[in-house]
Coordinates of C-alpha atoms in Angstrom, one line a residue:
M884 CA -4.1 -18.9 18.7
T885 CA -3.9 -17.2 22.1
H886 CA -2.5 -14.0 23.4
G887 CA -1.8 -13.0 27.0
T888 CA 0.8 -12.1 29.6
S889 CA 2.2 -13.8 32.6
G890 CA 0.3 -17.0 32.0
R891 CA -3.1 -15.2 31.6
T892 CA -4.9 -15.5 28.3
F893 CA -7.0 -12.5 27.1
F894 CA -7.5 -13.4 23.4
L895 CA -8.3 -16.7 21.8
D896 CA -8.9 -17.6 18.2
A897 CA -10.5 -21.0 17.6
A898 CA -12.2 -20.0 14.3
N899 CA -12.3 -22.5 11.3
Q900 CA -11.5 -25.5 13.5
N901 CA -14.5 -27.8 12.6
L902 CA -15.6 -27.6 16.3
A903 CA -18.9 -29.3 17.1
T904 CA -19.0 -27.8 20.6
I905 CA -17.2 -25.1 22.6
P906 CA -14.3 -27.0 24.2
P907 CA -14.5 -27.0 28.1
G908 CA -10.9 -25.8 28.2
I909 CA -11.9 -22.5 26.7
L910 CA -14.6 -21.9 29.3
E911 CA -12.0 -22.4 32.1
L912 CA -9.9 -19.4 30.9
R913 CA -11.6 -16.9 33.1
E914 CA -9.5 -13.9 32.1
L915 CA -10.6 -14.1 28.4
E916 CA -11.7 -10.8 26.9
E917 CA -12.1 -11.7 23.2
V918 CA -13.0 -15.1 21.8
H919 CA -13.3 -16.1 18.1
L920 CA -15.4 -19.2 17.4
E921 CA -16.8 -18.3 14.0
N922 CA -17.0 -20.7 11.0
N923 CA -17.4 -23.9 13.1
H924 CA -20.2 -26.4 13.5
I925 CA -21.3 -25.5 17.0
E926 CA -24.9 -26.3 17.7
E927 CA -25.2 -25.2 21.3
I928 CA -23.8 -22.7 23.8
P929 CA -23.1 -24.4 27.1
Q930 CA -24.4 -23.0 30.3
D931 CA -20.8 -22.6 31.6
I932 CA -20.4 -19.6 29.2
Q933 CA -21.6 -17.6 32.2
Y934 CA -18.2 -18.1 33.9
L935 CA -16.4 -16.0 31.2
T936 CA -17.1 -12.9 33.3
N937 CA -14.5 -10.8 31.7
I938 CA -15.4 -11.4 28.1
K939 CA -16.0 -8.3 26.0
V940 CA -16.1 -9.6 22.4
L941 CA -17.6 -12.9 21.3
Y942 CA -17.8 -14.1 17.7
L943 CA -20.1 -17.1 17.1
N944 CA -21.1 -16.3 13.5
N945 CA -21.5 -19.0 10.9
N946 CA -22.2 -21.9 13.2
R947 CA -25.4 -24.0 13.7
L948 CA -26.9 -22.4 16.7
S949 CA -30.7 -22.6 16.9
K950 CA -31.0 -21.8 20.6
L951 CA -29.4 -19.4 23.0
C952 CA -28.9 -20.4 26.6
L953 CA -30.2 -18.0 29.3
Q954 CA -26.8 -17.9 30.9
L955 CA -25.5 -15.9 27.8
G956 CA -27.5 -13.0 29.3
R957 CA -25.3 -13.0 32.4
L958 CA -22.2 -11.8 30.6
S959 CA -22.3 -8.4 32.1
R960 CA -19.2 -7.0 30.4
L961 CA -19.9 -8.3 26.9
E962 CA -19.8 -5.3 24.4
G963 CA -19.6 -7.0 21.0
L964 CA -21.6 -10.1 19.9
D965 CA -21.8 -11.6 16.5
L966 CA -24.4 -14.4 15.9
S967 CA -24.8 -13.9 12.2
D968 CA -25.4 -16.9 9.8
N969 CA -27.0 -19.1 12.5
P970 CA -30.5 -20.6 12.2
I971 CA -31.6 -19.0 15.5
L972 CA -35.2 -19.5 16.4
P973 CA -37.0 -16.2 16.9
S974 CA -38.2 -17.2 20.4
W975 CA -34.6 -17.1 21.6
I976 CA -33.7 -13.6 20.4
P977 CA -35.1 -11.9 23.5
V978 CA -32.4 -13.6 25.6
L979 CA -30.0 -10.9 24.2
S980 CA -32.0 -8.1 25.9
S981 CA -30.4 -9.2 29.2
I982 CA -26.9 -8.3 28.0
R983 CA -27.2 -4.6 28.9
S984 CA -23.6 -3.8 28.2
L985 CA -23.8 -4.6 24.5
R986 CA -22.5 -1.9 22.1
Q987 CA -22.3 -4.0 18.9
L988 CA -24.9 -6.6 18.0
R989 CA -24.7 -8.4 14.6
L990 CA -27.5 -10.7 13.5
Y991 CA -26.9 -10.8 9.8
R992 CA -28.7 -13.5 7.8
T993 CA -30.5 -15.2 10.7
Q994 CA -33.8 -15.1 8.9
I995 CA -35.6 -13.2 11.6
G996 CA -38.9 -11.5 10.6
E997 CA -39.1 -9.0 13.4
I998 CA -37.0 -7.4 16.2
P999 CA -38.3 -8.2 19.7
T1000 CA -39.3 -5.0 21.5
E1001 CA -37.2 -6.2 24.5
I1002 CA -34.1 -5.6 22.5
C1003 CA -35.0 -2.0 21.9
K1004 CA -36.2 -1.3 25.4
H1005 CA -33.3 -2.6 27.3
L1006 CA -30.1 -2.4 25.2
H1007 CA -29.6 1.4 25.6
H1008 CA -25.8 1.3 24.8
L1009 CA -26.0 -0.1 21.3
E1010 CA -23.9 1.8 18.8
L1011 CA -24.0 -0.7 16.0
L1012 CA -26.9 -2.9 15.0
G1013 CA -26.5 -5.3 12.1
L1014 CA -29.7 -6.8 10.7
S1015 CA -28.9 -7.2 7.0
G1016 CA -30.1 -10.3 5.1
N1017 CA -33.2 -11.0 7.1
R1018 CA -37.0 -10.8 6.4
L1019 CA -37.7 -7.5 8.2
K1020 CA -40.5 -5.3 6.9
S1021 CA -40.5 -2.8 9.8
L1022 CA -38.8 -1.9 13.0
P1023 CA -40.5 -1.7 16.4
K1024 CA -41.4 1.8 17.6
E1025 CA -39.2 1.3 20.6
I1026 CA -36.2 1.7 18.3
V1027 CA -36.4 5.4 19.3
N1028 CA -34.8 4.3 22.6
Q1029 CA -31.5 3.6 20.8
T1030 CA -30.3 7.2 21.2
K1031 CA -26.6 6.1 21.0
L1032 CA -27.0 4.2 17.8
R1033 CA -24.4 5.2 15.2
E1034 CA -24.5 2.4 12.6
L1035 CA -27.6 0.6 11.4
Y1036 CA -27.4 -2.1 8.7
L1037 CA -30.7 -3.2 7.1
K1038 CA -29.5 -4.3 3.7
Q1039 CA -31.4 -7.1 1.9
N1040 CA -34.6 -7.0 3.8
Q1041 CA -38.2 -6.3 2.8
F1042 CA -38.8 -2.6 3.7
E1043 CA -41.3 -0.9 1.5
V1044 CA -41.4 2.3 3.7
F1045 CA -38.4 4.0 5.2
P1046 CA -38.7 3.4 9.0
P1047 CA -39.8 6.9 10.2
E1048 CA -38.6 6.2 13.7
L1049 CA -35.0 6.4 12.4
C1050 CA -35.4 10.1 11.8
V1051 CA -35.4 10.6 15.6
L1052 CA -32.0 9.0 16.1
R1053 CA -29.8 12.1 15.7
N1054 CA -26.5 10.2 16.3
L1055 CA -26.9 7.9 13.3
V1056 CA -23.8 8.2 11.1
I1057 CA -24.3 5.2 8.8
I1058 CA -27.6 3.8 7.4
D1059 CA -27.6 0.9 5.0
L1060 CA -30.9 0.1 3.3
D1061 CA -29.5 -1.3 0.0
E1062 CA -31.7 -3.9 -1.7
N1063 CA -35.0 -3.3 -0.2
R1064 CA -38.3 -2.1 -1.8
L1065 CA -38.4 1.6 -0.8
T1066 CA -40.3 3.9 -3.1
A1067 CA -39.7 7.2 -1.3
L1068 CA -37.7 8.8 1.5
P1069 CA -39.4 11.0 4.1
E1070 CA -38.8 14.8 4.4
E1071 CA -37.9 14.1 8.1
I1072 CA -34.7 12.5 7.0
G1073 CA -33.1 16.0 7.1
K1074 CA -33.1 15.7 10.9
L1075 CA -30.2 13.2 10.7
I1076 CA -27.7 16.0 10.7
R1077 CA -24.8 13.7 11.7
L1078 CA -25.4 11.2 8.8
Q1079 CA -22.2 10.6 6.9
K1080 CA -22.9 7.4 4.8
F1081 CA -26.3 6.7 3.3
Y1082 CA -26.8 3.5 1.2
V1083 CA -30.1 3.1 -0.6
A1084 CA -29.0 1.3 -3.8
R1085 CA -31.3 -1.2 -5.6
N1086 CA -34.6 0.2 -4.3
R1087 CA -37.5 1.8 -6.2
L1088 CA -36.9 5.4 -5.5
Q1089 CA -38.2 7.9 -8.1
G1090 CA -37.1 11.0 -6.3
L1091 CA -35.3 12.4 -3.3
P1092 CA -36.6 14.9 -0.7
E1093 CA -35.2 18.4 -0.8
S1094 CA -34.5 18.1 3.0
L1095 CA -31.6 15.7 2.3
C1096 CA -29.4 18.8 1.8
Q1097 CA -29.7 19.4 5.6
C1098 CA -27.5 16.3 6.2
D1099 CA -24.5 18.5 5.5
Q1100 CA -22.0 15.9 6.8
L1101 CA -22.9 13.4 4.0
S1102 CA -19.7 12.1 2.4
V1103 CA -21.0 8.8 0.9
L1104 CA -24.3 8.6 -1.0
D1105 CA -25.2 5.4 -3.0
L1106 CA -28.4 5.8 -5.0
S1107 CA -27.5 3.2 -7.7
Y1108 CA -30.1 1.2 -9.5
N1109 CA -33.2 3.1 -8.6
S1110 CA -35.5 5.1 -11.0
L1111 CA -34.1 8.6 -10.6
H1112 CA -34.2 10.9 -13.6
S1113 CA -32.7 13.9 -11.7
L1114 CA -31.4 15.1 -8.3
P1115 CA -32.8 18.0 -6.3
R1116 CA -30.7 21.1 -6.9
S1117 CA -30.5 21.8 -3.2
L1118 CA -28.1 18.9 -2.8
G1119 CA -25.4 20.9 -4.5
S1120 CA -24.6 22.4 -1.0
L1121 CA -23.3 19.0 0.3
S1122 CA -19.7 20.1 0.1
E1123 CA -18.3 17.0 2.0
M1124 CA -19.4 14.5 -0.7
E1125 CA -16.6 12.1 -1.5
E1126 CA -18.3 9.1 -3.0
V1127 CA -21.5 9.0 -5.1
G1128 CA -23.2 6.1 -6.7
L1129 CA -25.7 6.8 -9.5
S1130 CA -25.3 3.8 -11.7
G1131 CA -28.4 2.2 -13.2
N1132 CA -30.6 5.3 -13.1
P1133 CA -32.1 6.8 -16.3
L1134 CA -30.4 10.1 -15.9
E1135 CA -29.4 10.7 -19.6
K1136 CA -27.4 13.8 -18.4
V1137 CA -24.9 14.4 -15.7
P1138 CA -26.8 16.3 -12.9
R1139 CA -25.6 19.9 -12.9
L1140 CA -25.2 20.0 -9.2
L1141 CA -22.9 17.0 -9.2
C1142 CA -20.1 19.2 -10.7
K1143 CA -20.2 21.3 -7.5
W1144 CA -19.1 18.4 -5.4
T1145 CA -15.4 19.2 -6.0
S1146 CA -14.3 16.9 -3.1
L1147 CA -15.6 13.8 -5.0
Q1148 CA -13.1 11.0 -5.2
L1149 CA -15.3 8.1 -6.4
L1150 CA -18.1 8.5 -8.9
Y1151 CA -20.3 5.7 -10.3
L1152 CA -22.2 6.6 -13.5
C1153 CA -22.5 3.2 -15.1
N1154 CA -25.6 2.5 -17.3
T1155 CA -27.1 6.0 -16.9
G1156 CA -27.9 6.7 -20.6
L1157 CA -25.1 9.3 -20.9
R1158 CA -23.9 10.5 -24.3
S1159 CA -21.5 13.2 -23.1
L1160 CA -20.2 15.0 -20.0
R1161 CA -20.8 18.6 -19.0
R1162 CA -18.0 21.1 -19.5
S1163 CA -18.1 21.8 -15.8
F1164 CA -17.2 18.1 -15.2
R1165 CA -13.5 19.2 -15.3
R1166 CA -14.0 20.8 -11.9
L1167 CA -13.9 17.3 -10.3
V1168 CA -10.1 17.4 -10.0
N1169 CA -10.0 15.1 -7.0
L1170 CA -11.6 12.2 -8.7
R1171 CA -9.6 9.0 -8.3
F1172 CA -12.3 6.5 -9.5
L1173 CA -14.7 7.1 -12.4
D1174 CA -17.1 4.6 -13.9
L1175 CA -18.7 5.6 -17.2
S1176 CA -19.2 2.1 -18.6
Q1177 CA -22.4 0.9 -20.4
N1178 CA -23.3 4.3 -21.7
H1179 CA -23.8 5.7 -25.3
M1180 CA -20.6 7.8 -25.7
Q1181 CA -19.4 7.9 -29.3
G1182 CA -16.3 10.0 -28.5
F1183 CA -13.9 10.1 -25.7
P1184 CA -15.0 12.9 -23.2
V1185 CA -12.0 15.3 -23.4
Q1186 CA -12.9 16.6 -19.9
I1187 CA -11.5 13.4 -18.5
C1188 CA -8.0 14.3 -19.5
T1189 CA -8.0 17.2 -17.0
L1190 CA -8.7 14.8 -14.1
K1191 CA -5.0 14.2 -13.4
N1192 CA -5.6 12.4 -10.1
L1193 CA -7.6 9.6 -11.8
E1194 CA -6.4 6.1 -10.8
I1195 CA -9.2 4.0 -12.1
L1196 CA -11.2 4.7 -15.3
A1197 CA -14.0 2.5 -16.7
L1198 CA -15.3 3.3 -20.2
D1199 CA -16.3 -0.3 -21.2
D1200 CA -19.3 -0.9 -23.5
N1201 CA -19.5 2.5 -25.1
K1202 CA -19.0 3.5 -28.8
I1203 CA -15.6 5.1 -28.5
G1204 CA -13.3 4.6 -31.5
K1205 CA -10.3 6.8 -30.7
L1206 CA -8.4 8.3 -27.7
P1207 CA -7.3 11.9 -27.6
S1208 CA -3.6 12.7 -28.1
D1209 CA -3.4 14.2 -24.6
F1210 CA -4.7 11.0 -23.0
G1211 CA -1.2 10.5 -21.5
A1212 CA -1.9 13.4 -19.1
L1213 CA -3.6 10.8 -16.9
S1214 CA -0.2 10.0 -15.4
K1215 CA -1.6 8.3 -12.2
L1216 CA -3.9 5.9 -14.0
K1217 CA -3.5 2.4 -12.8
I1218 CA -6.6 0.6 -14.1
L1219 CA -8.2 1.3 -17.5
G1220 CA -11.3 -0.4 -18.9
L1221 CA -12.0 0.0 -22.7
S1222 CA -13.7 -3.3 -23.4
G1223 CA -16.6 -3.4 -25.8
N1224 CA -15.9 -0.2 -27.8
Q1225 CA -15.3 0.5 -31.5
F1226 CA -11.5 0.8 -31.8
I1227 CA -10.4 0.0 -35.4
S1228 CA -6.8 -0.6 -34.2
F1229 CA -5.1 -0.8 -30.9
P1230 CA -5.1 2.7 -29.2
E1231 CA -1.4 3.5 -29.0
E1232 CA -2.1 6.5 -26.8
I1233 CA -2.2 4.0 -23.9
F1234 CA 1.5 3.4 -24.2
S1235 CA 2.3 6.7 -22.5
L1236 CA 0.6 5.6 -19.3
E1237 CA 3.7 4.4 -17.4
S1238 CA 1.8 3.8 -14.1
L1239 CA -0.8 1.5 -15.8
E1240 CA -1.2 -1.8 -14.0
K1241 CA -4.4 -3.3 -15.5
L1242 CA -5.7 -3.0 -19.0
Y1243 CA -9.1 -4.3 -20.2
I1244 CA -9.6 -4.2 -23.9
G1245 CA -11.5 -7.4 -24.7
Q1246 CA -14.1 -6.8 -27.4
D1247 CA -17.0 -9.1 -26.7
Q1248 CA -19.4 -6.7 -28.3
G1249 CA -17.3 -4.1 -30.0
A1250 CA -15.0 -4.0 -33.0
K1251 CA -12.4 -6.8 -33.1
L1252 CA -8.7 -6.0 -32.8
T1253 CA -6.3 -7.9 -35.1
F1254 CA -3.0 -6.7 -33.9
V1255 CA -1.2 -5.7 -30.6
P1256 CA 1.8 -3.5 -31.3
E1257 CA 5.3 -4.3 -29.9
D1258 CA 5.1 -1.0 -28.1
I1259 CA 3.0 -2.7 -25.5
G1260 CA 6.3 -3.4 -23.9
K1261 CA 6.5 0.2 -22.8
L1262 CA 3.9 -0.6 -20.1
Q1263 CA 6.5 -1.9 -17.7
S1264 CA 4.2 -1.6 -14.7
L1265 CA 1.4 -3.6 -16.3
K1266 CA 0.3 -6.6 -14.2
E1267 CA -2.9 -7.7 -16.1
L1268 CA -3.7 -7.6 -19.8
H1269 CA -7.1 -8.6 -20.8
I1270 CA -7.4 -8.9 -24.7
E1271 CA -10.0 -11.6 -24.9
N1272 CA -12.7 -11.8 -27.7
N1273 CA -10.7 -10.3 -30.4
H1274 CA -9.3 -11.6 -33.8
L1275 CA -5.6 -11.8 -32.8
E1276 CA -3.5 -14.3 -34.7
Y1277 CA -0.2 -13.5 -32.9
L1278 CA 1.0 -11.9 -29.7
P1279 CA 3.8 -9.4 -29.5
V1280 CA 7.2 -10.7 -28.6
A1281 CA 7.5 -7.7 -26.2
L1282 CA 5.2 -9.5 -23.7
G1283 CA 8.2 -11.5 -22.6
S1284 CA 10.0 -8.3 -21.5
M1285 CA 7.3 -7.1 -19.1
P1286 CA 8.6 -8.0 -15.7
N1287 CA 5.4 -7.4 -13.8
L1288 CA 2.9 -9.1 -16.0
E1289 CA 0.9 -11.6 -13.9
V1290 CA -2.4 -12.2 -15.9
L1291 CA -2.6 -12.6 -19.6
D1292 CA -6.2 -13.2 -20.9
C1293 CA -6.2 -14.2 -24.6
R1294 CA -9.4 -16.3 -24.6
H1295 CA -11.6 -16.3 -27.8
N1296 CA -9.0 -15.2 -30.3
L1297 CA -7.4 -16.7 -33.4
L1298 CA -4.0 -17.3 -32.0
K1299 CA -2.0 -19.9 -34.1
Q1300 CA 1.1 -19.9 -31.9
L1301 CA 2.7 -18.3 -28.9
P1302 CA 6.0 -16.4 -29.1
D1303 CA 8.9 -18.2 -27.4
A1304 CA 9.5 -15.0 -25.6
I1305 CA 6.4 -15.6 -23.4
C1306 CA 8.6 -18.0 -21.5
Q1307 CA 10.6 -15.0 -20.2
A1308 CA 7.5 -13.4 -18.5
Q1309 CA 8.5 -15.0 -15.2
A1310 CA 5.8 -13.1 -13.1
L1311 CA 2.9 -14.8 -15.0
R1312 CA 0.4 -16.4 -12.7
E1313 CA -2.5 -16.9 -15.2
L1314 CA -2.3 -17.6 -18.9
L1315 CA -5.8 -18.0 -20.4
L1316 CA -5.8 -19.4 -23.9
E1317 CA -9.1 -21.3 -24.4
K1318 CA -10.9 -21.0 -27.8
N1319 CA -8.0 -20.2 -30.1
L1320 CA -6.2 -22.1 -33.0
L1321 CA -3.2 -23.3 -31.1
T1322 CA -1.6 -26.6 -32.1
Q1323 CA 1.4 -26.5 -29.9
L1324 CA 3.1 -24.7 -27.0
P1325 CA 6.6 -23.3 -26.6
E1326 CA 8.8 -26.1 -25.4
N1327 CA 10.1 -24.1 -22.4
L1328 CA 6.7 -22.9 -21.2
D1329 CA 7.2 -24.9 -18.0
S1330 CA 10.0 -22.4 -17.0
L1331 CA 7.2 -20.1 -15.9
V1332 CA 7.6 -21.2 -12.2
N1333 CA 4.9 -18.8 -10.9
L1334 CA 2.2 -19.9 -13.3
D1335 CA -0.8 -21.3 -11.4
V1336 CA -3.5 -21.3 -14.1
L1337 CA -3.1 -22.4 -17.7
T1338 CA -6.3 -23.0 -19.8
L1339 CA -6.2 -24.6 -23.3
M1340 CA -9.8 -25.8 -23.9
D1341 CA -11.2 -25.6 -27.4
N1342 CA -7.9 -25.5 -29.2
P1343 CA -6.9 -28.0 -32.0
M1344 CA -3.9 -29.0 -29.8
E1345 CA -1.5 -31.6 -31.1
D1346 CA 1.4 -31.1 -28.8
P1347 CA 0.6 -31.7 -26.0
P1348 CA -2.4 -33.9 -27.0
E1349 CA -5.9 -33.6 -25.6
E1350 CA -5.5 -36.3 -23.0
V1351 CA -2.7 -34.3 -21.5
Y1352 CA -3.9 -30.6 -21.6
T1353 CA -7.3 -31.5 -20.3
E1354 CA -5.6 -32.7 -17.1
G1355 CA -4.4 -29.2 -16.3
K1356 CA -1.3 -27.2 -15.8
E1357 CA 0.7 -29.8 -13.9
A1358 CA 0.2 -32.5 -16.5
I1359 CA 1.1 -30.0 -19.3
F1360 CA 4.3 -29.0 -17.6
T1361 CA 5.3 -32.6 -16.9
Y1362 CA 4.7 -33.4 -20.6
L1363 CA 6.9 -30.5 -21.7
M1364 CA 9.6 -31.5 -19.3
N1365 CA 9.6 -35.1 -20.4
K1366 CA 9.6 -34.1 -24.1
R1367 CA 12.5 -31.8 -23.6
H1368 CA 14.4 -34.6 -21.7
M1369 CA 13.7 -37.0 -24.5
K1370 CA 15.0 -34.5 -27.0
I1371 CA 18.2 -34.1 -25.0
V1372 CA 18.6 -37.9 -24.9
A1373 CA 18.0 -38.2 -28.6
T1374 CA 20.7 -35.5 -29.3
K1375 CA 23.2 -37.3 -27.1
V1376 CA 22.5 -40.6 -28.9
Q1377 CA 22.9 -39.0 -32.3
S1378 CA 26.2 -37.4 -31.2
W1379 CA 27.4 -40.8 -29.9
W1380 CA 26.5 -42.4 -33.2
R1381 CA 28.3 -39.7 -35.2
G1382 CA 31.3 -40.3 -33.1
M1383 CA 31.2 -44.0 -33.6
M1384 CA 31.1 -43.6 -37.4
V1385 CA 34.1 -41.4 -37.3
R1386 CA 36.0 -43.7 -35.0
K1387 CA 35.3 -46.7 -37.4
G1388 CA 37.1 -44.8 -40.2
L1389 CA 34.0 -44.0 -42.2
G1390 CA 35.0 -40.3 -42.4
K1391 CA 33.4 -37.1 -41.1
F1392 CA 29.7 -37.1 -40.7
S1393 CA 29.4 -34.2 -43.1
E1394 CA 31.2 -36.2 -45.7
M1395 CA 28.9 -39.1 -45.2
L1396 CA 25.9 -36.9 -45.8
K1397 CA 27.5 -35.6 -49.1
V1398 CA 28.0 -39.2 -50.3
R1399 CA 24.4 -40.1 -49.6
K1400 CA 23.2 -37.0 -51.5
K1401 CA 25.3 -38.0 -54.5
G1402 CA 23.8 -41.5 -54.5
K1403 CA 27.1 -43.4 -54.1
N1404 CA 27.0 -46.9 -52.6
S1405 CA 30.5 -46.9 -51.1
L1406 CA 32.4 -44.7 -48.7
K1407 CA 36.0 -43.7 -48.8
S1408 CA 38.3 -44.4 -45.8
K1409 CA 40.6 -41.8 -44.3
S1410 CA 43.3 -42.9 -46.8
G1411 CA 41.1 -42.2 -49.8
K1412 CA 40.8 -45.9 -50.9
K1413 CA 37.5 -47.4 -51.7
G1414 CA 36.2 -49.7 -49.0
G1415 CA 35.0 -53.1 -50.4
K1416 CA 35.2 -54.9 -53.7
E1417 CA 32.8 -54.6 -56.6
K1418 CA 30.8 -57.6 -57.7
P1419 CA 31.5 -58.8 -61.3
A1420 CA 28.8 -58.0 -63.7
K1421 CA 26.6 -60.9 -64.7
E1422 CA 27.2 -62.4 -68.1
K1423 CA 24.5 -62.0 -70.7
K1424 CA 22.7 -65.1 -71.7
K1425 CA 23.4 -66.1 -75.2

């Protein structure tokens, strides 16, 4: 795909083309400014790359490059270069230090163990440096020369100590150090006054420095899956906070300061040992996403009902047995997770959520539901219904009147049959039925023209038989279609036979049936006379 004007090509997309080399024709397009060659099998960059003197953006990620030609360093206008997911030998990385115009350099998952000092000494215009998925344990001291650096991605490396040199880079806006081995953060981190997004999830942090409150532009802070028992009270002054991840920390209580972050929109508190929420939690009126799954809540936190902007609520794997009557106040809720709780019966308070699009109420480790009310049909916006791992024997007929239902997950239940009405749910794309007690399918199930996935494993199926349903949806639909066709043919043959009997003067079909029931051996004609003569009785032997 190319884009240009007046016969001049400025943009070219040759990604995903199974290319083993860069075609010479591309290197002849001297006006090119942006080239996409990612996801190919290119093993070498040709020397003629130097003739693309106008190129500004070059994507070569996910190829098979092990070497970099020296001529790559002559692309004096190149601003964006992506060499991620290539097995580049460390000795060739210094070649990149000659591309002085670079603003964005991505070297994700290239297995480099260190950054050459030449990179830090000569690339003074870098604004984004992507180094995630490597084997880095430290950064060169010369990183302090990257005064224009705004985004630094170091996820999935081997850092045990936060690189202190980063605290000098006052223009940093994003730092990603997820999935490393950090045990502490330095007090000097407070000098990063422009920091807006800070990711340090899945490390070994046991506490945070008080100075972090000086990063007063912080809007995203991900501390998930560390060893934090509390947060410094001083962080309550971070008024710009919009997204916070605290999942997987042994908090046991919601940090008091968190309820001061009234601008919060996304809050992750999964698996934090919570048993309840603070009264002040109701202040978080701007919350759109709230994850409270995998905690120890025995009752539904009523504070949640005041969060009327909530769109996604996850309460899976708690001990909740009932929803409050004012649950319907969450009028904007689109996704609701209630799997793995202790509901004795299906919580009908859900039916007032007219905007609900996805409902998860599978009970893999909670109390098993035995019944889904017909009122489920009130959820006309519902797109996905996940009711797996229950004890359901039947499904409500109302499912057929839900025009937007796309995914129906009924795996691991006790279903004996499906309602014929399911064939009216024309939006269905996935119907998951494995591990039930089904023996047959509705004969018109193949009318679901949008169905892509149909699973029937581990059912005592008789119609269609095992050799058919194990072949997948297409085989099942073909079987149903053929069966229906044969039924039509059989009906036509029967109608023809009935007509023949009538035309031969044997009377109406209904009359023939009456005669058979009475056990008579002869049939009357239309005139009422007996058809055929009786044989004389045999004489008894003397």
